[in-house]
Tab-separated table of C-alpha atoms and ligand atoms in Angstrom:
chain	number	residue	atom	x	y	z
A	1	MET	CA	4.673	180.504	90.697
A	2	THR	CA	1.733	178.316	91.302
A	3	ALA	CA	-0.924	179.517	93.682
A	4	PHE	CA	-4.045	178.439	95.465
A	5	ALA	CA	-7.433	179.728	94.405
A	6	ALA	CA	-10.062	179.043	97.042
A	7	GLY	CA	-13.664	179.536	97.992
A	8	ALA	CA	-15.361	178.804	101.293
A	9	ALA	CA	-18.921	178.538	102.583
A	10	THR	CA	-20.472	177.658	105.925
A	11	ASP	CA	-24.034	177.262	107.222
A	12	LYS	CA	-25.678	176.136	110.450
A	13	GLY	CA	-27.751	173.618	108.587
A	14	ARG	CA	-31.450	172.913	109.072
A	15	VAL	CA	-31.510	171.448	112.594
A	16	ARG	CA	-28.950	173.200	114.705
A	17	ASN	CA	-29.677	176.587	116.216
A	18	ASP	CA	-26.143	177.896	115.817
A	19	ASN	CA	-23.014	177.364	113.771
A	20	GLN	CA	-19.991	176.062	115.662
A	21	ASP	CA	-18.010	175.409	112.522
A	22	GLY	CA	-15.476	177.804	111.029
A	23	ALA	CA	-13.305	178.177	108.002
A	24	LEU	CA	-10.084	179.999	107.252
A	25	VAL	CA	-8.747	180.985	103.835
A	26	ALA	CA	-5.416	182.804	103.759
A	27	PRO	CA	-2.455	183.130	101.400
A	28	GLY	CA	-0.916	179.654	101.384
A	29	LEU	CA	-3.292	178.255	103.916
A	30	ALA	CA	-6.861	176.929	104.199
A	31	ALA	CA	-8.539	175.201	107.139
A	32	VAL	CA	-11.860	173.976	108.471
A	33	ALA	CA	-12.743	173.531	112.187
A	34	ASP	CA	-15.815	171.895	113.744
A	35	GLY	CA	-16.270	172.972	117.348
A	36	MET	CA	-17.949	171.050	120.130
A	37	GLY	CA	-18.732	171.549	123.767
A	38	GLY	CA	-21.922	173.323	124.533
A	39	HIS	CA	-23.598	176.404	123.237
A	40	GLN	CA	-20.668	178.781	123.528
A	41	GLY	CA	-17.685	176.490	123.717
A	42	GLY	CA	-17.846	174.931	120.250
A	43	GLY	CA	-17.898	178.126	118.290
A	44	PHE	CA	-15.266	179.661	120.534
A	45	ALA	CA	-12.932	176.656	120.138
A	46	SER	CA	-13.228	176.462	116.381
A	47	SER	CA	-12.614	180.123	115.775
A	48	LEU	CA	-9.742	180.271	118.267
A	49	ALA	CA	-8.145	177.296	116.522
A	50	LEU	CA	-8.394	179.001	113.104
A	51	GLU	CA	-7.052	182.314	114.388
A	52	THR	CA	-4.140	180.710	116.197
A	53	LEU	CA	-3.286	178.626	113.135
A	54	GLN	CA	-3.345	181.680	110.906
A	55	ARG	CA	-1.280	183.713	113.277
A	56	ASN	CA	1.395	181.081	113.891
A	57	ALA	CA	1.596	179.289	110.553
A	58	GLY	CA	4.828	181.122	109.876
A	59	SER	CA	6.598	180.720	106.589
A	60	GLY	CA	4.711	177.614	105.825
A	61	ASP	CA	7.018	174.627	106.414
A	62	VAL	CA	5.368	171.557	107.864
A	63	THR	CA	7.090	171.880	111.209
A	64	SER	CA	5.766	175.373	111.790
A	65	LEU	CA	2.278	174.325	110.639
A	66	VAL	CA	2.229	171.424	113.086
A	67	ALA	CA	3.566	173.767	115.783
A	68	ALA	CA	0.774	176.221	115.033
A	69	VAL	CA	-1.835	173.480	115.454
A	70	GLU	CA	-0.214	172.417	118.706
A	71	SER	CA	-0.246	175.986	119.877
A	72	ALA	CA	-3.965	176.223	119.062
A	73	ASN	CA	-4.504	173.126	121.163
A	74	ARG	CA	-2.717	174.671	124.122
A	75	ASP	CA	-4.616	177.928	123.803
A	76	ILE	CA	-8.035	176.257	123.695
A	77	HIS	CA	-7.149	173.938	126.535
A	78	GLN	CA	-5.951	176.793	128.681
A	79	VAL	CA	-9.074	178.885	128.119
A	80	SER	CA	-11.265	175.887	128.861
A	81	LEU	CA	-9.525	175.529	132.240
A	82	GLU	CA	-9.943	179.218	133.028
A	83	ARG	CA	-13.584	179.690	132.072
A	84	ASP	CA	-16.380	177.661	133.541
A	85	ASP	CA	-18.677	178.447	130.645
A	86	LEU	CA	-16.145	177.023	128.177
A	87	ARG	CA	-15.036	174.012	130.155
A	88	GLY	CA	-14.631	170.878	128.037
A	89	MET	CA	-14.791	172.692	124.713
A	90	GLY	CA	-12.825	171.276	121.776
A	91	THR	CA	-12.597	171.354	118.038
A	92	THR	CA	-11.520	169.431	115.010
A	93	LEU	CA	-9.079	171.078	112.633
A	94	CYS	CA	-7.990	170.065	109.175
A	95	ALA	CA	-5.773	172.212	106.979
A	96	VAL	CA	-3.754	172.398	103.744
A	97	GLY	CA	-0.764	174.661	103.437
A	98	MET	CA	1.458	175.540	100.490
A	99	ILE	CA	4.974	174.800	101.601
A	100	ASP	CA	6.818	175.209	98.293
A	101	SER	CA	5.467	177.092	95.315
A	102	ALA	CA	8.660	177.395	93.309
A	103	GLY	CA	8.112	174.638	90.759
A	104	VAL	CA	6.598	175.396	87.382
A	105	GLY	CA	3.071	174.051	87.411
A	106	ARG	CA	3.641	172.194	90.636
A	107	ALA	CA	3.364	172.756	94.337
A	108	ARG	CA	4.348	171.013	97.579
A	109	VAL	CA	1.404	170.889	99.900
A	110	ALA	CA	1.154	169.927	103.562
A	111	VAL	CA	-2.008	168.338	104.881
A	112	LEU	CA	-2.786	168.345	108.622
A	113	ASN	CA	-5.565	166.846	110.611
A	114	VAL	CA	-6.943	166.371	114.122
A	115	GLY	CA	-10.490	165.011	114.514
A	116	ASP	CA	-13.091	163.969	112.005
A	117	SER	CA	-13.231	166.831	109.532
A	118	ARG	CA	-11.711	165.762	106.235
A	119	VAL	CA	-9.316	166.770	103.455
A	120	TYR	CA	-9.947	165.225	100.030
A	121	LEU	CA	-7.911	165.557	96.853
A	122	TYR	CA	-9.957	165.752	93.701
A	123	ARG	CA	-7.702	164.564	90.866
A	124	GLY	CA	-8.376	162.701	87.627
A	125	GLU	CA	-12.110	163.254	88.255
A	126	ARG	CA	-11.908	161.185	91.409
A	127	LEU	CA	-12.075	162.073	95.052
A	128	HIS	CA	-9.325	160.689	97.278
A	129	GLN	CA	-9.728	161.020	101.045
A	130	LEU	CA	-6.341	162.183	102.371
A	131	THR	CA	-7.126	162.273	106.086
A	132	GLU	CA	-8.090	159.574	108.485
A	133	ASP	CA	-11.028	160.279	110.841
A	134	HIS	CA	-10.122	160.252	114.494
A	135	ASN	CA	-13.377	158.792	115.717
A	136	LEU	CA	-14.757	155.777	117.455
A	137	VAL	CA	-16.171	154.163	114.343
A	138	GLN	CA	-12.839	154.283	112.480
A	139	THR	CA	-11.257	152.599	115.472
A	140	LEU	CA	-13.923	149.900	115.262
A	141	VAL	CA	-13.305	149.561	111.507
A	142	ARG	CA	-9.543	149.201	112.061
A	143	GLU	CA	-10.249	146.521	114.632
A	144	GLY	CA	-12.464	144.704	112.147
A	145	ARG	CA	-15.512	145.026	114.370
A	146	ILE	CA	-17.599	146.909	111.803
A	147	THR	CA	-17.310	147.550	108.105
A	148	GLN	CA	-16.672	150.876	106.461
A	149	ALA	CA	-20.190	150.891	105.130
A	150	GLU	CA	-21.558	150.323	108.669
A	151	ALA	CA	-19.378	153.149	109.932
A	152	ALA	CA	-21.067	155.596	107.591
A	153	THR	CA	-24.438	155.168	109.354
A	154	HIS	CA	-23.255	154.031	112.787
A	155	PRO	CA	-25.211	155.881	115.587
A	156	GLN	CA	-21.964	156.664	117.425
A	157	ARG	CA	-20.120	157.979	114.407
A	158	ASN	CA	-20.008	161.436	116.030
A	159	ILE	CA	-17.843	160.254	118.940
A	160	ILE	CA	-14.376	161.528	118.157
A	161	THR	CA	-11.210	160.192	119.740
A	162	ARG	CA	-8.949	163.157	119.123
A	163	ALA	CA	-9.663	166.879	119.178
A	164	LEU	CA	-7.932	170.179	119.936
A	165	GLY	CA	-8.371	171.559	123.419
A	166	ILE	CA	-9.245	168.425	125.321
A	167	GLU	CA	-5.787	167.540	126.580
A	168	PRO	CA	-2.699	169.692	127.222
A	169	SER	CA	-0.994	168.164	124.145
A	170	VAL	CA	-2.244	166.606	120.974
A	171	GLU	CA	-0.862	164.414	118.190
A	172	VAL	CA	-1.270	166.132	114.807
A	173	ASP	CA	-1.464	163.909	111.704
A	174	HIS	CA	0.544	165.542	108.930
A	175	ALA	CA	1.870	164.654	105.497
A	176	GLU	CA	3.242	166.291	102.389
A	177	LEU	CA	2.365	165.685	98.802
A	178	ASP	CA	3.178	167.007	95.386
A	179	ALA	CA	0.317	168.746	93.682
A	180	ALA	CA	-0.085	169.974	90.143
A	181	VAL	CA	-2.051	172.772	88.558
A	182	GLY	CA	-5.650	171.613	88.309
A	183	ASP	CA	-5.575	169.587	91.544
A	184	VAL	CA	-8.373	170.531	93.907
A	185	PHE	CA	-8.319	170.085	97.686
A	186	LEU	CA	-11.667	169.882	99.433
A	187	LEU	CA	-11.752	170.553	103.178
A	188	CYS	CA	-15.033	169.951	104.950
A	189	SER	CA	-16.743	169.295	108.237
A	190	ASP	CA	-18.762	166.107	108.810
A	191	GLY	CA	-21.938	168.069	108.057
A	192	LEU	CA	-21.048	167.626	104.375
A	193	PHE	CA	-19.940	163.973	104.057
A	194	ASN	CA	-22.553	162.641	106.432
A	195	GLU	CA	-25.231	164.076	104.150
A	196	VAL	CA	-23.729	163.910	100.644
A	197	ASP	CA	-21.967	160.853	99.301
A	198	GLU	CA	-18.560	161.149	97.692
A	199	ASP	CA	-19.843	160.511	94.127
A	200	ARG	CA	-22.166	163.485	94.433
A	201	ILE	CA	-19.402	165.643	95.864
A	202	ALA	CA	-17.120	164.647	92.989
A	203	SER	CA	-19.812	165.480	90.447
A	204	VAL	CA	-20.193	168.987	91.861
A	205	LEU	CA	-16.421	169.529	91.606
A	206	ARG	CA	-16.533	168.212	88.034
A	207	ARG	CA	-19.372	170.528	87.104
A	208	LEU	CA	-18.343	173.737	88.900
A	209	SER	CA	-14.773	174.887	88.296
A	210	ASP	CA	-15.139	178.060	90.356
A	211	PRO	CA	-14.130	177.199	93.976
A	212	SER	CA	-16.599	179.636	95.574
A	213	GLU	CA	-19.487	178.337	93.521
A	214	ALA	CA	-18.528	174.733	94.258
A	215	ALA	CA	-18.268	175.417	98.010
A	216	ALA	CA	-21.649	177.155	98.091
A	217	GLU	CA	-23.257	174.387	96.002
A	218	LEU	CA	-21.929	171.651	98.304
A	219	VAL	CA	-23.343	173.448	101.364
A	220	SER	CA	-26.704	173.749	99.618
A	221	LEU	CA	-26.636	170.091	98.706
A	222	ALA	CA	-25.956	169.071	102.318
A	223	ASN	CA	-28.911	171.208	103.415
A	224	ALA	CA	-31.091	169.632	100.711
A	225	HIS	CA	-30.184	166.207	102.089
A	226	GLY	CA	-31.265	167.136	105.627
A	227	GLY	CA	-28.676	169.588	106.985
A	228	ARG	CA	-28.666	167.842	110.344
A	229	ASP	CA	-25.329	169.409	111.337
A	230	ASN	CA	-23.358	172.589	110.684
A	231	ILE	CA	-21.820	172.391	107.229
A	232	THR	CA	-18.510	173.946	106.201
A	233	VAL	CA	-16.672	173.560	102.930
A	234	VAL	CA	-13.440	175.064	101.579
A	235	VAL	CA	-12.489	174.324	97.954
A	236	VAL	CA	-8.848	174.995	97.077
A	237	GLU	CA	-7.566	174.729	93.562
A	238	VAL	CA	-3.906	174.748	92.479
A	239	VAL	CA	-3.603	177.362	89.743
A	240	GLU	CA	-0.784	178.684	87.627
A	241	SER	CA	-0.633	182.158	89.056
A	242	GLY	CA	-2.449	184.719	91.160
A	243	GLY	CA	-2.729	184.934	94.873
A	244	VAL	CA	-4.715	186.013	97.911
A	245	ALA	CA	-3.707	189.259	99.439
A	246	SER	CA	-5.381	188.765	102.816
A	247	PHE	CA	-7.046	186.157	104.843
A	248	GLU	CA	-10.666	185.641	105.700
A	249	LEU	CA	-12.256	183.855	108.608
A	250	LEU	CA	-15.752	182.481	108.537
A	251	THR	CA	-17.039	182.036	112.030
A	252	SER	CA	-20.257	182.819	113.863
A	253	GLU	CA	-19.447	182.510	117.546
A	254	ARG	CA	-16.158	184.257	117.896
A	255	GLU	CA	-17.377	187.798	118.494
A	256	ALA	CA	-19.893	186.863	121.066
A	257	THR	CA	-17.726	184.546	123.039
A	258	SER	CA	-14.297	186.131	122.992
A	259	PRO	CA	-14.344	189.855	123.771
A	260	THR	CA	-10.738	189.691	124.990
A	261	ARG	CA	-9.214	188.418	121.802
A	262	PRO	CA	-9.555	190.725	118.819
A	263	ALA	CA	-10.036	189.051	115.517
A	264	PRO	CA	-6.821	189.338	113.596
A	265	GLY	CA	-6.646	191.198	110.295
A	266	GLY	CA	-9.757	191.569	108.329
A	267	GLY	CA	-12.077	190.089	110.897
A	268	PRO	CA	-14.847	187.628	110.459
A	269	VAL	CA	-17.298	187.713	107.579
A	270	ALA	CA	-21.009	187.324	108.057
A	271	PRO	CA	-21.837	184.006	109.734
A	272	ASN	CA	-24.071	181.382	108.253
A	273	ASP	CA	-23.855	182.902	104.864
A	274	PRO	CA	-23.112	180.404	102.129
A	275	THR	CA	-22.833	183.343	99.765
A	276	GLY	CA	-20.018	184.585	101.976
A	277	ALA	CA	-17.948	182.387	99.715
A	278	MET	CA	-14.770	184.221	98.898
A	279	PRO	CA	-12.369	183.770	96.036
A	280	VAL	CA	-8.785	183.551	97.224
A	281	ALA	CA	-5.466	182.215	96.166
A	282	PHE	CA	-2.184	181.074	97.583
A	283	GLY	CA	1.196	180.192	96.419
A	284	GLU	CA	2.913	176.540	94.343
A	285	PRO	CA	4.901	172.418	92.888
A	286	ASP	CA	3.249	164.114	91.952
A	287	GLY	CA	1.556	161.176	93.199
A	288	VAL	CA	-1.221	161.002	95.764
A	289	GLU	CA	0.070	160.073	99.184
A	290	VAL	CA	-2.684	159.403	101.654
A	291	LEU	CA	-2.156	161.076	104.969
A	292	ALA	CA	-1.765	157.814	106.712
A	293	GLY	CA	-2.515	158.275	110.348
A	294	ARG	CA	-0.520	155.547	112.053
A	295	PRO	CA	-2.614	152.464	112.433
A	296	ARG	CA	-3.799	152.779	115.964
A	297	ARG	CA	-5.207	150.107	118.164
A	298	PHE	CA	-8.158	150.784	120.425
A	299	SER	CA	-5.682	151.295	123.241
A	300	VAL	CA	-6.298	152.083	126.863
A	301	ARG	CA	-5.197	155.627	126.131
A	302	VAL	CA	-7.714	156.044	123.363
A	303	LEU	CA	-10.409	154.593	125.538
A	304	ALA	CA	-9.426	156.934	128.334
A	305	PHE	CA	-9.606	159.807	125.903
A	306	VAL	CA	-13.143	158.884	124.823
A	307	VAL	CA	-14.079	158.645	128.464
A	308	ALA	CA	-12.581	162.064	129.170
A	309	LEU	CA	-14.523	163.527	126.241
A	310	VAL	CA	-17.812	162.510	127.665
A	311	GLY	CA	-16.594	163.547	131.051
A	312	LEU	CA	-18.278	160.943	133.142
A	313	GLY	CA	-16.346	157.812	132.534
A	314	TYR	CA	-17.463	154.790	130.606
A	315	VAL	CA	-20.638	154.369	132.574
A	316	GLY	CA	-21.314	158.074	132.121
A	317	TYR	CA	-20.876	157.625	128.392
A	318	TRP	CA	-23.680	155.117	128.195
A	319	SER	CA	-25.775	157.274	130.489
A	320	ILE	CA	-25.315	160.237	128.172
A	321	ASP	CA	-25.992	157.992	125.206
A	322	TRP	CA	-29.195	156.917	126.887
A	323	PHE	CA	-30.093	160.457	127.821
A	324	ALA	CA	-29.327	161.757	124.338
A	325	ASN	CA	-31.266	159.083	122.467
A	326	ASN	CA	-34.095	158.356	124.812
A	327	SER	CA	-36.057	161.388	123.752
A	328	TYR	CA	-37.978	162.468	120.669
A	329	PHE	CA	-39.000	165.755	119.258
A	330	VAL	CA	-40.967	167.088	116.371
A	331	GLY	CA	-39.322	169.301	113.770
A	332	THR	CA	-38.906	169.953	110.092
A	333	ASP	CA	-36.601	168.275	107.618
A	334	GLY	CA	-36.731	170.318	104.425
A	335	ALA	CA	-40.320	170.438	103.343
A	336	GLU	CA	-41.466	167.707	105.695
A	337	VAL	CA	-42.532	167.527	109.332
A	338	VAL	CA	-40.573	164.688	110.919
A	339	ILE	CA	-39.998	163.098	114.302
A	340	TYR	CA	-36.425	163.191	115.464
A	341	ARG	CA	-34.803	160.907	118.000
A	342	GLY	CA	-32.486	162.753	120.338
A	343	ARG	CA	-32.393	166.205	121.848
A	344	PRO	CA	-33.047	169.284	119.688
A	345	ASP	CA	-29.590	170.739	120.149
A	346	GLY	CA	-27.914	167.374	120.453
A	347	VAL	CA	-26.048	166.261	123.560
A	348	LEU	CA	-22.277	166.558	123.395
A	349	TRP	CA	-21.461	164.630	120.232
A	350	PHE	CA	-24.845	162.875	119.950
A	351	ASP	CA	-26.765	164.503	117.147
A	352	PRO	CA	-30.494	164.041	116.660
A	353	SER	CA	-31.531	161.801	113.775
A	354	VAL	CA	-34.758	161.454	111.857
A	355	GLU	CA	-36.736	158.664	113.470
A	356	GLU	CA	-39.918	158.836	111.494
A	357	ARG	CA	-41.310	160.825	108.587
A	358	THR	CA	-44.883	161.985	108.785
A	359	ASP	CA	-47.543	162.697	106.178
A	360	LEU	CA	-47.487	166.337	107.226
A	361	ALA	CA	-45.784	168.831	104.930
A	362	VAL	CA	-44.466	172.180	106.027
A	363	SER	CA	-46.742	173.741	103.435
A	364	ASP	CA	-49.764	172.301	105.318
A	365	LEU	CA	-48.931	174.399	108.343
A	366	THR	CA	-50.200	177.819	109.296
A	367	PRO	CA	-47.561	180.195	110.652
A	368	ASP	CA	-48.732	179.324	114.140
A	369	ASP	CA	-48.457	175.637	113.490
A	370	LEU	CA	-45.034	176.152	112.056
A	371	GLU	CA	-43.912	178.149	115.066
A	372	ARG	CA	-45.156	175.332	117.258
A	373	VAL	CA	-43.226	172.742	115.220
A	374	GLU	CA	-40.052	174.835	115.089
A	375	ALA	CA	-40.157	175.071	118.904
A	376	ASN	CA	-39.290	171.352	118.646
A	377	PRO	CA	-41.839	169.967	121.151
A	378	THR	CA	-40.223	167.010	122.865
A	379	ALA	CA	-41.694	163.716	124.018
A	380	SER	CA	-40.384	160.843	126.072
A	381	SER	CA	-41.542	158.214	123.644
A	382	LEU	CA	-42.145	157.820	119.945
A	383	GLU	CA	-45.824	157.322	120.625
A	384	ASP	CA	-46.028	160.625	122.469
A	385	ALA	CA	-44.229	162.369	119.622
A	386	GLN	CA	-46.680	160.788	117.128
A	387	ARG	CA	-49.494	162.144	119.314
A	388	ILE	CA	-48.100	165.649	118.990
A	389	VAL	CA	-48.099	165.312	115.226
A	390	GLU	CA	-51.656	163.833	115.311
A	391	ASN	CA	-52.837	166.798	117.357
A	392	ILE	CA	-51.460	169.197	114.770
A	393	GLU	CA	-53.090	167.176	111.978
A	394	LEU	CA	-56.355	167.184	113.911
A	395	ALA	CA	-56.171	170.978	114.419
A	396	ILE	CA	-55.584	171.440	110.662
A	397	ALA	CA	-58.507	169.131	109.855
A	398	GLU	CA	-60.790	171.003	112.289
A	399	ARG	CA	-59.771	174.322	110.885
A	400	ASP	CA	-60.408	173.105	107.353
A	401	ALA	CA	-63.798	171.807	108.434
A	402	ALA	CA	-64.652	175.078	110.150
A	403	SER	CA	-63.625	177.165	107.172
A	404	ASP	CA	-65.599	174.923	104.854
A	405	ASP	CA	-68.605	175.292	107.162
A	406	ALA	CA	-68.172	179.038	107.034
A	407	ALA	CA	-67.835	179.019	103.294
A	408	GLY	CA	-70.840	176.771	103.092
A	409	GLY	CA	-73.017	179.423	104.737
A	410	PRO	CA	-73.900	180.865	108.116
A	411	GLY	CA	-75.925	178.966	110.565
A	412	SER	CA	-73.923	175.825	110.799
A	413	ASP	CA	-72.518	176.895	114.116
A	414	ASP	CA	-71.906	173.536	115.615
A	415	ASP	CA	-70.472	170.289	114.618
A	416	ASP	CA	-72.179	168.049	112.331
A	417	PRO	CA	-70.264	164.846	113.046
A	418	GLY	CA	-71.026	163.457	109.650
A	419	ALA	CA	-69.745	166.512	107.838
A	420	ASP	CA	-66.598	166.692	109.981
A	421	ASP	CA	-65.789	163.126	109.273
A	422	ALA	CA	-66.080	163.808	105.644
A	423	GLU	CA	-63.671	166.773	105.882
A	424	LEU	CA	-61.197	164.915	108.063
A	425	GLY	CA	-60.958	162.424	105.291
A	426	ASP	CA	-60.036	165.143	102.848
A	427	PRO	CA	-56.305	165.722	103.096
A	428	GLU	CA	-56.340	169.188	101.501
A	429	GLY	CA	-59.190	171.636	101.696
A	430	ASP	CA	-59.945	171.906	98.033
A	431	ASP	CA	-61.001	175.569	98.049
A	432	GLY	CA	-58.164	176.686	100.331
A	433	SER	CA	-60.246	179.717	101.242
A	434	THR	CA	-58.752	180.273	104.681
A	435	THR	CA	-55.538	178.370	104.273
A	436	THR	CA	-52.817	180.730	105.403
A	437	ASP	CA	-49.854	178.775	104.187
A	438	ALA	CA	-48.655	181.289	101.661
A	439	GLY	CA	-44.920	181.614	102.173
A	440	VAL	CA	-44.788	179.113	104.964
A	441	GLY	CA	-42.812	176.676	102.910
A	442	THR	CA	-39.775	178.937	102.979
A	443	THR	CA	-38.928	178.984	106.651
A	444	GLU	CA	-35.174	179.050	106.557
A	445	GLY	CA	-32.740	180.203	103.969
B	1	MG	MG1	-20.016	168.513	112.746
C-alpha cells in the first residue's frame, strides 16, 4: 500500500495583520485554502471550506471529492447570506486526494481546484503546475492580451474569477493522475509563488526530503522575499507505506469567527506557526496530466462574476482599484523601512506593494520609531509618505546629535548649527552611546 507523507506550514507573512489562509492534512487528503472578504470573512471562509471538505470527502473517489467542494461552496455562501459581518466572503481551495492506493509503488491521485491557489507535481527534479489559476490575469493571458511573464507581476493579479462562497454553485476543476513512490505534490497559496520563483521552490524540494521541513523552509523563504501576503504550503510525498491516523487543520480565524460550528476531530493547531508543520501520511498507485481547466473565454458570465466579486459593478471595480492604490503608507519589509502603495490591510483583493525603498534600516530605529513605523502611517501621495520617512530620519539625526553633544560634555545646551549639520551628515553615530536599537531588528518571527 502506498501512502502519502505530508507536512504543512502557514504564516501571516510580514505585511498582513492576520492569517486568512488555512491548510488541511488528513489521511488520503490534503488541501490549502486562501480566504478573502474582510477581516473576519476570509479566515472564516477558508477554515469552513477545509472542514467541510474533510467531513464530506467520503471514501475518496473523485465524484465525492468534487461533491465535498461543492458542499463547502454552498455552506460558505449560505453563511455569507445569513451574517452581515461575513457578507461577500469567499475562499480559494485546492486539494489532492488519494483515490486508489492498491497498486504496488503506485497511486491514483485526484487534484481539485477553485481559485488561484496551486497544486504542483515535483517529479524528475522538475516542478509541473497541475492547476490553472482562476484569475483575471490568466484570462488575459488566454486571450493573448498579456504574456505569462507580464501576468506574474501584473497589478491586478490578485483579482480572481472563481472562488468558493460567492455564488450558490461553483464549477470545480478536477482531474486524476497516476503517481509513483517519490512523487511530491506541493499545494500552496499565492503568498508562496508570488514571492518565490519556481526554480527556487524546486531547489528546496530537491534539498529537503522531509515534507515538514520543506514546507517550513518554503514559508520562511516567502517571508524572506517580502512576505506581502499570507503564506501556506503543504508538501505531500507518495511513499511506500505508512499512514496518517488523524487529520490536522491549520487555521487562525476559525475559533474566533465560528462559535456555532465545533472544529471536527483534533481541532486546529496553533495559528501562524510555521513550526506547526506536521508529518502525516495517506494511502496509494504514470504520466503527468495537467489539470486542464477548460479553455475559457473572457465571457459575459466571467465578467459578471468579477463584477460581483468587487460588489459595485464595473465602475465600482475601478473606483475600488483607485481607492486601493491611491494611497501610500510607511512600513517595514524585512530589515528595511519602505513605502508601500495601497492600504495597510489591502482592499478586497488589492494587496499593497512596495513602491519605494528607503535608506532607513529597521536597525536604525528606536523602539518608539519602530512602533511608529509599524502603525503604518498613511499618506495620500508618495511625496507625503517620503516626508514621513524624512521626519523619522530627521528625528534620528537630531537624537544622534543631542547624544553626541551630551557625550561631548555638559554646557552645550543649545544648537550649534554647524555641529548639527556635521552630525546630520553622519549616517551612523559612531559611538552609539545612546542608540537603543538592541533587539529592534527582530520585530516579527
Ligand atoms: Mg493570498
